Every structure is written in structure tokens, then in C-alpha cells.
Amino acid sequence: MPPLTTFVTRLIETIRRSQAENLGRAAQTIFSSLRSGGVFHVFGTGHSHALAEEAYHRAGGLVPVNVIQELLLTPLTPPGMSSQLERISGLAKIILDRHDLRPGEVLMVISNSGINTVSVEVALEGKSRGLTVVALTSLRHSQHVASRHANGKRLFEIADIILDNCGEPGDAAVRYENLAGAVGPTSLLAGAYIINSLTCRVVELFLAEGLTPPVYLSVNAPGGDEHNKEWEARYRGRIRGL
């Protein structure tokens, strides 16, 4: 079996066992907000922007998800620029001011390292606005590196609920003889598993109360467009892009 396959199999099982309680807490918090008409907000920079997209506007996903992304903070901007912009103070408030965040809603901040200034300040801003902050991060990495924020705090030290992707420090998981570094980063794979596990748990909570969960159908399946438009109409103006 290839080494990455072995590692990923063990990783998913580790996440399943170790994160069950916090996944349950996060799901209950999101469900309570959505049941009351709230929206689930998701933020990520760097490669974590792909995980924010994983939660947003896709078949089998939740409809009331608002993605908070800025192109300048992703690798779609030259990485030499975007990685520096992640470290600048003051951007978080400007970014969040463009979104309708309301007290009692949930904000997920995704950052493998959990140390860059923008992610830390988005979490701080979210809490100051009365949102519950969920961190999706790597504790093994974050606990062994210093914050780049002036207050010295890392994302996991600010969040109300922590979802650990259980990855290796530095993210890459596979080492080879005569190779100084490692290859095979796992944060996106693990993060996608966590986000979709969270979605399933939220849906289960809706069903347990006899409620219809707000879930997207594939636009490439019969009736998908009509189903999705009906749901989206309920959240127009609250979700970016609708």
C-alpha cells in the first residue's frame, strides 16, 4: 500500500475518534443558528480557501453558507504577495464589514497553522460581533509555532470550538530516505472530511426534529435548479453571490 494511503487511512480514523465530541458541539451550534434563520459563515486564506469553497454552494451541501474570501489572500494571487498580505493587521475588519454577520451565528475560520494575522483577527472580530467561532486547524502544528499576531494568540486559543485536522507539523505527511522535507500534505483532504462530516451531522439534527434540511441538489440532476432556487430565495441578500 502506498505510504500516503496508509497515512490517510489512519488519519481519517484518528479524526473520527478524536474529534467526535467537538464535531457534535459544532453541529449543534450551527443547527441552532440555522433553525432560527441564521447563516453559517466560512473563512479561509491560502490553500484553506479551497476548504471554504468545499462548504459553499455545492451539491449535498448546506444552502445557508456564506463564503468569506478575498482573492488577494489566496494562491490565485501570486503567492509571494498573498502570503505576505495574510500577515497584515487591519484587513479582517475591512473584509468582515462587507458581510452581514449577525449575533448568534457561527463563523468557521480555517487555517492549518492558525498563526497568521488575518485569520487570528477574523476570529477576534467574529467573537466581538457575537458570533460563535469554530476553528479548523492543526493543533500539532499550531502549538509548536509562534503567532504572527501582535497579541501572541493563535487561532485555537481564540476559537470557541476547535476542530483539529490531526495533521503533521508542516502539513506534509510522507518522508523518504535522502529527502530533507516531506510530501503529501493532508490538510485539504482532512478538512474536506471534517466539513462534510459536519454537514451530515447538521442534516441529521434537522431530520431528528422533523424539519427539512436546507440542502443543495445537483444542478445536473432533474429538478435541481428549481429546488435550489427555492431555497436560495430564502437567503438572498445574506449569502455572497446569490
Coordinates of C-alpha atoms in Angstrom, one line a residue, residues 14-24 139 162-166 194 201:
T14 CA -7.9 9.4 14.2
I15 CA -10.2 12.3 13.3
R16 CA -13.3 10.2 13.6
R17 CA -12.4 9.1 17.1
S18 CA -10.7 12.3 18.5
Q19 CA -13.0 15.0 17.0
A20 CA -16.4 13.3 17.6
E21 CA -17.3 15.4 20.6
N22 CA -16.3 18.8 19.1
L23 CA -17.9 17.9 15.8
G24 CA -21.1 17.3 17.7
L139 CA -3.1 21.6 16.7
I162 CA -11.7 23.6 17.9
L163 CA -11.8 21.0 15.1
D164 CA -8.3 19.5 14.7
N165 CA -7.3 18.1 11.3
C166 CA -4.8 16.0 13.2
I194 CA -14.4 17.3 8.6
R201 CA -24.5 15.9 11.5

